[in-house]
Short mmCIF file of C-alpha atoms in Angstrom, two decimals:
data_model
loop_
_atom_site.label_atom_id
_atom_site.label_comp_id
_atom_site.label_asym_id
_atom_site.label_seq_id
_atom_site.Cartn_x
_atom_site.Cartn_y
_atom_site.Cartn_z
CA UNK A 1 -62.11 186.24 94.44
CA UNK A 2 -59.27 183.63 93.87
CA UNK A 3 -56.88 185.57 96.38
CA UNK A 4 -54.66 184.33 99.26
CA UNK A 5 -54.63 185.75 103.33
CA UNK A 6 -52.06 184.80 105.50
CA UNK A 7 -52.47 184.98 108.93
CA UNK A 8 -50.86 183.50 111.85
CA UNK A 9 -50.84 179.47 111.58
CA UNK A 10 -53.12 179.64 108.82
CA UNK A 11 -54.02 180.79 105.17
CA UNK A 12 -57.28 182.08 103.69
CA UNK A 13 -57.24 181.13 99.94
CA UNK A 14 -60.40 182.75 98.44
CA UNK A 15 -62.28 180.98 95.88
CA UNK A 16 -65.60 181.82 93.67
CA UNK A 17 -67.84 179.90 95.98
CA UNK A 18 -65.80 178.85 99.02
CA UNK A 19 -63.20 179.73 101.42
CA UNK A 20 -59.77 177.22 101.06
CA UNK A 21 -58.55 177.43 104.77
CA UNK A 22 -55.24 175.42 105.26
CA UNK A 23 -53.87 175.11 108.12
CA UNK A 24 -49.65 174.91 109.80
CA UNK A 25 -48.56 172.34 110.74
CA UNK A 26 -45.24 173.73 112.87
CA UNK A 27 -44.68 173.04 116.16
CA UNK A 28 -46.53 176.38 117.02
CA UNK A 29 -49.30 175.92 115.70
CA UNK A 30 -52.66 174.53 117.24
CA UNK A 31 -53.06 170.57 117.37
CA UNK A 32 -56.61 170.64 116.07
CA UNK A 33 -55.07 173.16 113.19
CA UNK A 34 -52.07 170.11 112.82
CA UNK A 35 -55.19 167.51 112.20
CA UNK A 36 -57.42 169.03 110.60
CA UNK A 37 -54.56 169.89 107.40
CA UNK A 38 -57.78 171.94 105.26
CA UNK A 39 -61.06 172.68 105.12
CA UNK A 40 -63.00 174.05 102.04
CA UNK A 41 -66.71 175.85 103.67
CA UNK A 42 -68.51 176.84 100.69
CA UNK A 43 -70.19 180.39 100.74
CA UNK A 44 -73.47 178.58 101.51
CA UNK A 45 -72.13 177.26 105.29
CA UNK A 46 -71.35 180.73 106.71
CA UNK A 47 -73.49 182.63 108.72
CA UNK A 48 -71.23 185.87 109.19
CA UNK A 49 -68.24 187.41 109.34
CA UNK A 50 -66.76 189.85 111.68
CA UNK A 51 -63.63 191.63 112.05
CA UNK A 52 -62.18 192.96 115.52
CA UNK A 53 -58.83 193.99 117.32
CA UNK A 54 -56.86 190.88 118.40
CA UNK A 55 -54.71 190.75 120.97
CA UNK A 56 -50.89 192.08 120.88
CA UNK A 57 -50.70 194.01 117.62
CA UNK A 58 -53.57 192.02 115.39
CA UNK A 59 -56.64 191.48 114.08
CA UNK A 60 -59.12 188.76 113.92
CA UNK A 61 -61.23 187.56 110.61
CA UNK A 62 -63.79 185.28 112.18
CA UNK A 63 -65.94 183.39 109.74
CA UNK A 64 -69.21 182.62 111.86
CA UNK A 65 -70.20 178.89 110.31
CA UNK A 66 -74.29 178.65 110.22
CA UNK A 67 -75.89 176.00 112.81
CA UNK A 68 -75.64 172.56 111.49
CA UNK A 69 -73.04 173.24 108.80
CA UNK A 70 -70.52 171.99 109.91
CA UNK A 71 -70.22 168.75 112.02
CA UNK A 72 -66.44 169.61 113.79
CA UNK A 73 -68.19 172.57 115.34
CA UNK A 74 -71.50 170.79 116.21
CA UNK A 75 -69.37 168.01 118.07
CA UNK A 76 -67.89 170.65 119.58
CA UNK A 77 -70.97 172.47 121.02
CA UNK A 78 -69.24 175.58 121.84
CA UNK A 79 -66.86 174.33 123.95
CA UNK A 80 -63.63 175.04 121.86
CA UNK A 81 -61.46 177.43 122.96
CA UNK A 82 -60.54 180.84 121.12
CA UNK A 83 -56.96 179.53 119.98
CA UNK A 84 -58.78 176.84 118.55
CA UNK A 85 -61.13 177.97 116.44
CA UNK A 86 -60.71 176.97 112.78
CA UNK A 87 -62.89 179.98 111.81
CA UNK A 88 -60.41 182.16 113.06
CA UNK A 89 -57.59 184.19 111.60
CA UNK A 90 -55.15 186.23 112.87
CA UNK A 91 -53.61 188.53 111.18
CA UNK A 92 -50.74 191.16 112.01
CA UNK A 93 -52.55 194.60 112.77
CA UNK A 94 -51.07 196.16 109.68
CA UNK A 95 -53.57 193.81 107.48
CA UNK A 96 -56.63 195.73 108.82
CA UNK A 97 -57.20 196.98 105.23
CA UNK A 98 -56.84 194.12 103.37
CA UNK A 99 -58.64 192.28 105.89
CA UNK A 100 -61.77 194.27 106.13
CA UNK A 101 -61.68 194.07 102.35
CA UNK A 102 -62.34 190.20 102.31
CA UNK A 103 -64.91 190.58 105.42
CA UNK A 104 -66.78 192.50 102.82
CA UNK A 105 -66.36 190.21 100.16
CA UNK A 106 -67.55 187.12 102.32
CA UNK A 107 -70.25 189.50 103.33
CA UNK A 108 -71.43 189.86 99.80
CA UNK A 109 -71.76 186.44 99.70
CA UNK A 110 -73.91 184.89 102.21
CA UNK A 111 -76.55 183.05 101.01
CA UNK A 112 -80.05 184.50 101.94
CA UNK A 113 -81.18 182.53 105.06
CA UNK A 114 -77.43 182.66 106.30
CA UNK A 115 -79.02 183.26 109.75
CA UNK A 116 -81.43 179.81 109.73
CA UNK A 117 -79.41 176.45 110.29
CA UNK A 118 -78.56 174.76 107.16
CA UNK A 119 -80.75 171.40 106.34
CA UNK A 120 -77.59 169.13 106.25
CA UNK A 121 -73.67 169.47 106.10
CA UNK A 122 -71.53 171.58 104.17
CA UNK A 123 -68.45 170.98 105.41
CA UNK A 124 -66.55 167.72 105.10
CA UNK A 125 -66.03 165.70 108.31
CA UNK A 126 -62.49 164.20 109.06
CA UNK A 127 -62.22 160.74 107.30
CA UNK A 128 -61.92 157.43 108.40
CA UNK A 129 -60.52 155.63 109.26
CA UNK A 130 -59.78 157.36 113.16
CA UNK A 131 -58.64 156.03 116.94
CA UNK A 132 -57.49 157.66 119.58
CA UNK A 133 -57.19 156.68 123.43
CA UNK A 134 -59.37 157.71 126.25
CA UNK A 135 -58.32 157.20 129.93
CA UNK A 136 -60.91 153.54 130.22
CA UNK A 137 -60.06 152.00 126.62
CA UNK A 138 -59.08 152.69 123.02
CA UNK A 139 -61.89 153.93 120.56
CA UNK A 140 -61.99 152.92 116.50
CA UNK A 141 -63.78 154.70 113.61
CA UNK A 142 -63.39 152.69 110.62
CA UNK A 143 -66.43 154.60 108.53
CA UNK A 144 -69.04 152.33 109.08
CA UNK A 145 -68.77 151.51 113.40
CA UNK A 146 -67.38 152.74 116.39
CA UNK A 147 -65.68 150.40 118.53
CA UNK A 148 -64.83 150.67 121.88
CA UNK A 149 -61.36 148.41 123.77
CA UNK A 150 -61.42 148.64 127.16
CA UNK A 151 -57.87 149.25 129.00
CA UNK A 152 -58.01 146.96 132.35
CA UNK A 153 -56.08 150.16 133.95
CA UNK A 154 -58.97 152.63 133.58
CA UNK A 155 -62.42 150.55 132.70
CA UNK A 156 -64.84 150.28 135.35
CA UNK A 157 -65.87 147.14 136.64
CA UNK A 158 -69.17 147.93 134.91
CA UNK A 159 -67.54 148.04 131.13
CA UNK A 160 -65.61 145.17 132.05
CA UNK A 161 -68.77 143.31 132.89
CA UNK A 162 -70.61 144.44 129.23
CA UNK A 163 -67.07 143.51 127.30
CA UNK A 164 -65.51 145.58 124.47
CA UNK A 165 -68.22 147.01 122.88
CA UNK A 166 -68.94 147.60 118.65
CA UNK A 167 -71.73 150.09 117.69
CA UNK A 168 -72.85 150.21 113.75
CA UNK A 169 -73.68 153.52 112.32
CA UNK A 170 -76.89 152.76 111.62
CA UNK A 171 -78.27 151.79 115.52
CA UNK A 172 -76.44 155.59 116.57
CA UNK A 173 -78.66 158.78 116.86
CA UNK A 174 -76.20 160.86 117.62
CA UNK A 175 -72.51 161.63 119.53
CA UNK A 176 -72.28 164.07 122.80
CA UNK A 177 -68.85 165.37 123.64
CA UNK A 178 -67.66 166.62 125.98
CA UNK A 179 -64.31 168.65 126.08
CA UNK A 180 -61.21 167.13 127.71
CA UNK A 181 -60.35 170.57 128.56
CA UNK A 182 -63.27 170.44 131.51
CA UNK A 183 -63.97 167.96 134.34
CA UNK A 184 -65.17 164.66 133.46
CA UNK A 185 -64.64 165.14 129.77
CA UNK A 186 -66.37 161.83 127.93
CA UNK A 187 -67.69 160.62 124.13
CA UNK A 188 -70.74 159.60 124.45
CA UNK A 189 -72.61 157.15 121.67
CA UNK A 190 -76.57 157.76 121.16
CA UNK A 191 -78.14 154.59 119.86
CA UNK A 192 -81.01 154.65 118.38
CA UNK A 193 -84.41 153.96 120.12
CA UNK A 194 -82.36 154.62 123.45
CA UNK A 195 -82.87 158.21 123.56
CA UNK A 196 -85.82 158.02 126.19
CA UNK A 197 -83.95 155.31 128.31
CA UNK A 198 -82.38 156.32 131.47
CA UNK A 199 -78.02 155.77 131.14
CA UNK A 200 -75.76 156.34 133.67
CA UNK A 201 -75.24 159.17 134.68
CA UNK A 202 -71.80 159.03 134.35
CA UNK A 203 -69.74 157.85 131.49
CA UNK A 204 -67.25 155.84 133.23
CA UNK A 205 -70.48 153.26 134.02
CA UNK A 206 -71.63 153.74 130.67
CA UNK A 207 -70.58 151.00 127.74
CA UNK A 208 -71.21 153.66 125.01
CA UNK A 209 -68.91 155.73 126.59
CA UNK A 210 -64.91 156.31 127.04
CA UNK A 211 -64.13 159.07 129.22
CA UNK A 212 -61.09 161.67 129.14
CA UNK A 213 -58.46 162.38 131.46
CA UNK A 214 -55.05 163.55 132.27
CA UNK A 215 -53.13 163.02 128.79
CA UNK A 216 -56.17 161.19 127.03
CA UNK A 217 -58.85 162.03 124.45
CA UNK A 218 -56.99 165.26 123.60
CA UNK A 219 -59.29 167.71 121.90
CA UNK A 220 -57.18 166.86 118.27
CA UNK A 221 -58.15 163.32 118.77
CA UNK A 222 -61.26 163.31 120.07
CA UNK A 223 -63.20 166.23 118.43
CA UNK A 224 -62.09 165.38 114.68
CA UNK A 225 -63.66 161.29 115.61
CA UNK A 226 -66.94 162.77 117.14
CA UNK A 227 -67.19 165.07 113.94
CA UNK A 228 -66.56 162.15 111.95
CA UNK A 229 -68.95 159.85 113.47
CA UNK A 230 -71.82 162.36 113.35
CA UNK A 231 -71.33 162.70 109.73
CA UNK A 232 -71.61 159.12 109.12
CA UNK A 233 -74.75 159.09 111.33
CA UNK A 234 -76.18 161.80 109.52
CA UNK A 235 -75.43 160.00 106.10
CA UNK A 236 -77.09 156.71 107.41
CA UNK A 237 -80.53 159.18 107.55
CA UNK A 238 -80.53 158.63 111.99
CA UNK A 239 -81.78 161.10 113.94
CA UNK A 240 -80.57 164.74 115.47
CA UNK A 241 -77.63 164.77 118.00
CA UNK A 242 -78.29 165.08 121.42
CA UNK A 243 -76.71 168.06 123.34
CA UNK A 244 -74.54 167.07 125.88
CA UNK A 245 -76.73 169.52 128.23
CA UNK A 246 -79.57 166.91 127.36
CA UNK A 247 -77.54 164.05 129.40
CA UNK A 248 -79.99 162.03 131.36
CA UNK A 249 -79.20 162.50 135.31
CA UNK A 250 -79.29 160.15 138.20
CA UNK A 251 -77.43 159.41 141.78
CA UNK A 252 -74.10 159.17 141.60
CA UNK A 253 -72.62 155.41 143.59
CA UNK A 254 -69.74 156.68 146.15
CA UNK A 255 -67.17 154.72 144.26
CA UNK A 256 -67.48 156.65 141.12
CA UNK A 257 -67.34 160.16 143.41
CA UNK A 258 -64.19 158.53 145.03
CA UNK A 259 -62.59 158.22 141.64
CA UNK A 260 -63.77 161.32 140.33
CA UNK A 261 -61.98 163.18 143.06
CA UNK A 262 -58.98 161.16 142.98
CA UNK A 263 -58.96 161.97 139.06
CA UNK A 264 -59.48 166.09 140.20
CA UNK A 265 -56.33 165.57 142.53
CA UNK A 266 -54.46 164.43 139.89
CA UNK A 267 -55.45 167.43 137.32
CA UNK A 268 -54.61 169.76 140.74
CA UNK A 269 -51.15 167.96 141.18
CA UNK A 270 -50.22 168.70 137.33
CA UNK A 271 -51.32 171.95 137.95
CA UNK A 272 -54.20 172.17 135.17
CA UNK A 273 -56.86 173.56 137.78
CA UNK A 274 -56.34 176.39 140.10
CA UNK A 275 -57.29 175.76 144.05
CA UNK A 276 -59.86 177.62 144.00
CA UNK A 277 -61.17 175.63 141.10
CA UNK A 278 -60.10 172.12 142.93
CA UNK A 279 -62.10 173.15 146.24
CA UNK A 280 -64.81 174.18 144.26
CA UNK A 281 -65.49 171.05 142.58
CA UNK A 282 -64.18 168.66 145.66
CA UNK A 283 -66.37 170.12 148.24
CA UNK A 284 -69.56 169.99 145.33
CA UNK A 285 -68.75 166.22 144.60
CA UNK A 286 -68.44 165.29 148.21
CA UNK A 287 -72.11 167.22 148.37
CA UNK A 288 -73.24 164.54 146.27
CA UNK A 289 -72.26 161.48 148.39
#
């Protein structure tokens, strides 16, 4: 096609066998958009595309990406929010036309199978090297391991007594993470031959694990290094990620509930959960004591 869309904090550039997608990177525009710059998903790595009414005089061009295309959105597990969405673009409402023009295109060009999960990735993962800070310790991607600094203001005593922690690609199965933008957002490290073993049940107790919190892990941070790090597991020939629904459960120690809801109050007090949503969750974690 070789034409250009632009939408709102992001442009559609239209090639023979792939979409260009570059992202803003104003002030307005989404984080993840900011750090993820642009992404080329060839024809092969979409699995539909729809076109609906958007809110406040637009439209919406949503490229559906086919299961295991793409590792950002397999990190992400559904979780990201609607704003978020790299597939998306939104256009002003007078683009309807044009738009519906390149749905049809894209259309035209799904690969037979679109609908069955692709075999491997075709999209690029973030490079390394990548770091960002969680709320129990600082976590490094340099391409080949994940390592994992533990901040004496937020570790547990139980990461304190296993020490900083380095995991090579090769002994990892597979990343869960969880969103910061819910309670008791985590990344989560599966190692190899430790899928059947019983881990903590939460992450804060668990070595191959830094957890989230008010102001750390941020989805821009976070997401792009789990996407990155189940890339390089993938290349390294280990095994399918686990889903973070798959997370092995056990009793919690009254400590760890005591933080957790010390950790809610302060998400209540910066006004990032509603009280209905704080005495939800404090009354179902003091269920658990």
């Amino acid at each position: 096609m070789g034409d250009v869309l632009a939408g709102i904090h992001a442009t559609w550039e239209f090639e023979p066998d792939a979409v260009l997608i570059r992202f803003e990177r104003g002030i307005r525009a989404p984080k993840l958009y900011q750090a993820l710059r642009e992404r080329r998903v060839p024809h092969e790595a979409l699995a539909s595309v729809t076109l609906s009414p958007g809110r406040r005089g637009t439209v919406v061009l949503h490229a559906t990406p086919r299961a295991g295309a793409d590792p950002l959105m397999e990190a992400a597990a559904g979780q990201l929010k609607d704003a978020c969405d790299p597939y998306r673009l939104v256009l002003p409402a007078e683009s309807e036309t044009l738009a519906e023009y390149y749905a049809d295109e894209l259309r035209a060009r799904l690969v037979p199978g679109a609908a069955e999960p692709a075999e491997r990735f075709l999209v690029a993962a973030p490079e390394a090297p990548l770091q960002f800070k969680a709320y129990d310790g600082k976590a490094t991607f340099d391409g080949g391991q994940v390592a994992f600094r533990w901040f004496w203001t937020g570790a547990s005593s139980a990461k304190w007594k296993a020490g900083d922690q380095t995991f090579p690609v090769r002994e990892l199965s597979g990343v869960e993470w969880r969103s910061p933008d819910l309670f008791d957002g985590y990344l989560r490290l599966v190692r190899r031959g430790h899928a059947g073993d019983v881990q903590p049940a939460q992450a804060d107790q668990d070595p191959a694990a830094v957890v989230f919190g008010l102001g750390y892990g941020p989805v821009h941070e976070s997401l792009p290094f789990a996407a990155a790090v189940l890339a390089a597991v993938r290349d390294a020939g280990a095994l399918a990620p686990v889903p973070v629904s798959a997370a092995v459960t056990a009793g919690r120690d009254p400590a760890v509930i005591a933080e957790r809801i010390r950790h809610l109050g302060e998400l209540y007090q910066a006004g990032l959960v509603t009280d209905e949503e704080f005495a939800a969750k404090k009354a179902q974690l003091l269920a658990e004591l």
